[in-house]
């Protein structure tokens, strides 16, 4: 079993989609073992998306991620990292497969509803940025 880090982004909380997205996550066999709703600071968002800091959309991305509350989560299951990326769908919702979270709920590549870790190394780092061991069970 494996853990991955997930964020329900501000477009999800704004449209009251926390429960609907969580239903897709749980239906896929992923267990929500940690969950907290927070308002990200600019510093937190910049740190989280540091790898993208040279990209043209970086400013917009940080602006969006701090535009409202997000739900940070730890998901657990067999091949959780790859499985969640599959359930999320492509970054651009226009290219996402039928039935994926982004195809179902997202309106643009910028406001694409969810984040999921892309590797075991990043999952570990990202979970540690937002969760203490005692808040995962
Ligand atoms: P995430 O890291 O959020 O799970 P991802 O791994 O599918 O998404 P990345 O390439 O890591 O995609 O991009 C990180 C985020 O930056 C995307 O989820 C999206 O919100 C934003 N983003 C990526 N490309 C663009 C773009 N061309 N225009 C605007 N925003 C973008
Ligand atoms: Mg990414």
Tab-separated table of C-alpha atoms and ligand atoms in Angstrom:
chain	number	residue	atom	x	y	z
A	1	UNK	CA	0.000	0.000	0.000
A	2	UNK	CA	1.073	3.519	-0.830
A	3	UNK	CA	0.226	7.104	0.097
A	4	UNK	CA	-0.184	10.159	-2.094
A	5	UNK	CA	-0.878	13.816	-1.439
A	6	UNK	CA	-4.000	15.479	-2.842
A	7	UNK	CA	-5.362	19.005	-2.917
A	8	UNK	CA	-8.949	19.939	-3.706
A	9	UNK	CA	-8.233	23.333	-5.236
A	10	UNK	CA	-10.149	26.610	-4.652
A	11	UNK	CA	-12.472	26.046	-7.639
A	12	UNK	CA	-13.625	22.832	-5.912
A	13	UNK	CA	-14.347	24.398	-2.505
A	14	UNK	CA	-15.916	27.474	-4.128
A	15	UNK	CA	-18.434	25.311	-6.013
A	16	UNK	CA	-19.130	23.087	-2.967
A	17	UNK	CA	-17.665	20.031	-4.697
A	18	UNK	CA	-15.678	18.590	-1.781
A	19	UNK	CA	-18.128	15.739	-1.230
A	20	UNK	CA	-18.622	15.020	-4.932
A	21	UNK	CA	-14.866	14.805	-5.576
A	22	UNK	CA	-14.332	12.719	-2.444
A	23	UNK	CA	-17.002	10.295	-3.665
A	24	UNK	CA	-14.991	9.735	-6.880
A	25	UNK	CA	-11.803	9.258	-4.838
A	26	UNK	CA	-13.404	6.701	-2.528
A	27	UNK	CA	-15.178	4.898	-5.363
A	28	UNK	CA	-11.748	4.398	-6.970
A	29	UNK	CA	-10.681	2.493	-3.862
A	30	UNK	CA	-8.525	5.245	-2.382
A	31	UNK	CA	-8.916	5.834	1.348
A	32	UNK	CA	-8.845	9.400	2.734
A	33	UNK	CA	-6.526	8.919	5.732
A	34	UNK	CA	-5.789	12.621	6.346
A	35	UNK	CA	-7.876	15.690	5.497
A	36	UNK	CA	-7.815	19.348	6.479
A	37	UNK	CA	-9.335	22.511	5.025
A	38	UNK	CA	-6.944	25.459	4.972
A	39	UNK	CA	-6.346	28.845	3.411
A	40	UNK	CA	-2.908	28.601	1.785
A	41	UNK	CA	-0.578	31.537	2.254
A	42	UNK	CA	1.322	32.961	-0.710
A	43	UNK	CA	4.557	31.574	0.784
A	44	UNK	CA	3.061	28.084	1.140
A	45	UNK	CA	1.775	28.087	-2.454
A	46	UNK	CA	5.086	29.373	-3.822
A	47	UNK	CA	6.953	26.652	-1.946
A	48	UNK	CA	4.518	23.956	-3.013
A	49	UNK	CA	4.764	24.849	-6.722
A	50	UNK	CA	8.451	25.829	-6.586
A	51	UNK	CA	9.317	23.493	-9.520
A	52	UNK	CA	7.125	25.664	-11.748
A	53	UNK	CA	8.577	29.009	-10.650
A	54	UNK	CA	10.102	29.764	-14.069
A	55	UNK	CA	6.902	28.915	-15.980
A	56	UNK	CA	4.845	31.761	-17.467
A	57	UNK	CA	1.758	30.702	-15.502
A	58	UNK	CA	3.496	30.631	-12.081
A	59	UNK	CA	2.086	33.957	-10.824
A	60	UNK	CA	-1.411	33.035	-11.949
A	61	UNK	CA	-1.060	29.604	-10.332
A	62	UNK	CA	-0.041	31.024	-6.934
A	63	UNK	CA	-2.803	33.640	-7.184
A	64	UNK	CA	-5.374	30.920	-7.881
A	65	UNK	CA	-4.172	28.533	-5.155
A	66	UNK	CA	-4.495	31.329	-2.568
A	67	UNK	CA	-7.823	32.666	-3.908
A	68	UNK	CA	-9.898	30.595	-1.479
A	69	UNK	CA	-9.775	27.596	0.846
A	70	UNK	CA	-8.320	24.287	-0.277
A	71	UNK	CA	-8.690	20.789	1.165
A	72	UNK	CA	-5.359	19.031	1.637
A	73	UNK	CA	-5.523	15.253	1.830
A	74	UNK	CA	-3.480	12.113	2.264
A	75	UNK	CA	-4.844	9.238	0.178
A	76	UNK	CA	-3.881	5.624	0.751
A	77	UNK	CA	-4.251	2.506	-1.371
A	78	UNK	CA	-2.636	0.072	-3.759
A	79	UNK	CA	-0.552	2.121	-6.234
A	80	UNK	CA	-2.169	5.267	-4.815
A	81	UNK	CA	0.104	7.700	-6.677
A	82	UNK	CA	-0.523	6.327	-10.180
A	83	UNK	CA	-4.132	5.449	-9.439
A	84	UNK	CA	-4.974	8.974	-8.269
A	85	UNK	CA	-3.257	10.546	-11.313
A	86	UNK	CA	-5.497	8.301	-13.435
A	87	UNK	CA	-8.648	9.261	-11.515
A	88	UNK	CA	-7.741	12.986	-11.785
A	89	UNK	CA	-7.326	12.899	-15.575
A	90	UNK	CA	-5.088	15.055	-17.784
A	91	UNK	CA	-3.937	18.488	-16.544
A	92	UNK	CA	-6.037	20.137	-19.254
A	93	UNK	CA	-9.674	19.069	-18.682
A	94	UNK	CA	-10.301	19.308	-22.440
A	95	UNK	CA	-7.883	16.377	-22.829
A	96	UNK	CA	-9.034	14.423	-19.780
A	97	UNK	CA	-10.689	11.026	-20.200
A	98	UNK	CA	-14.385	10.476	-19.587
A	99	UNK	CA	-15.212	9.802	-15.939
A	100	UNK	CA	-12.114	11.496	-14.545
A	101	UNK	CA	-12.410	14.262	-11.929
A	102	UNK	CA	-11.058	16.940	-14.263
A	103	UNK	CA	-13.289	15.877	-17.178
A	104	UNK	CA	-16.338	15.868	-14.921
A	105	UNK	CA	-15.722	19.006	-12.859
A	106	UNK	CA	-12.970	21.275	-14.262
A	107	UNK	CA	-13.483	24.368	-16.337
A	108	UNK	CA	-9.910	25.228	-17.415
A	109	UNK	CA	-6.271	24.101	-17.311
A	110	UNK	CA	-5.606	26.678	-14.598
A	111	UNK	CA	-8.626	25.873	-12.450
A	112	UNK	CA	-8.431	22.112	-12.662
A	113	UNK	CA	-9.990	21.096	-9.327
A	114	UNK	CA	-7.345	18.709	-7.972
A	115	UNK	CA	-3.650	18.147	-7.418
A	116	UNK	CA	-2.019	14.755	-6.997
A	117	UNK	CA	1.628	13.902	-6.383
A	118	UNK	CA	3.533	12.740	-9.470
A	119	UNK	CA	6.154	10.514	-7.796
A	120	UNK	CA	6.884	8.651	-4.552
A	121	UNK	CA	9.567	11.187	-3.675
A	122	UNK	CA	7.232	14.152	-4.186
A	123	UNK	CA	4.381	12.419	-2.336
A	124	UNK	CA	6.590	12.116	0.720
A	125	UNK	CA	7.764	15.742	0.552
A	126	UNK	CA	4.278	17.110	-0.109
A	127	UNK	CA	2.646	15.119	2.707
A	128	UNK	CA	5.355	16.374	5.069
A	129	UNK	CA	4.708	19.983	4.020
A	130	UNK	CA	1.096	19.826	5.240
A	131	UNK	CA	0.666	16.903	7.653
A	132	UNK	CA	2.057	15.672	10.940
A	133	UNK	CA	2.134	11.890	11.427
A	134	UNK	CA	-0.417	12.189	14.244
A	135	UNK	CA	-2.977	13.700	11.836
A	136	UNK	CA	-2.955	10.673	9.528
A	137	UNK	CA	-4.825	7.499	10.491
B	1	LIG	P1	-0.839	19.273	-10.311
B	1	LIG	O1	0.648	19.445	-10.091
B	1	LIG	O2	-1.637	20.473	-9.828
B	1	LIG	O3	-1.348	17.971	-9.818
B	1	LIG	P2	-0.358	18.418	-12.990
B	1	LIG	O4	0.749	17.601	-12.386
B	1	LIG	O5	-1.386	17.710	-13.804
B	1	LIG	O6	-1.127	19.242	-11.882
B	1	LIG	P3	1.628	20.362	-13.707
B	1	LIG	O7	2.312	20.352	-15.021
B	1	LIG	O8	2.361	19.893	-12.494
B	1	LIG	O9	0.247	19.567	-13.881
B	1	LIG	O10	1.117	21.849	-13.468
B	1	LIG	C1	0.761	22.275	-12.171
B	1	LIG	C2	-0.486	23.130	-12.238
B	1	LIG	O11	-0.181	24.342	-12.908
B	1	LIG	C3	-1.638	22.523	-13.033
B	1	LIG	O12	-2.449	21.662	-12.300
B	1	LIG	C4	-2.421	23.763	-13.422
B	1	LIG	O13	-3.242	24.194	-12.347
B	1	LIG	C5	-1.321	24.780	-13.629
B	1	LIG	N1	-0.983	24.857	-15.043
B	1	LIG	C6	-0.268	23.965	-15.772
B	1	LIG	N2	-0.170	24.329	-17.048
B	1	LIG	C7	-0.832	25.514	-17.140
B	1	LIG	C8	-1.090	26.423	-18.192
B	1	LIG	N3	-0.659	26.198	-19.426
B	1	LIG	N4	-1.812	27.534	-17.898
B	1	LIG	C9	-2.256	27.779	-16.656
B	1	LIG	N5	-2.045	26.955	-15.609
B	1	LIG	C10	-1.351	25.846	-15.846
B	2	LIG	MG1	2.203	18.408	-11.054
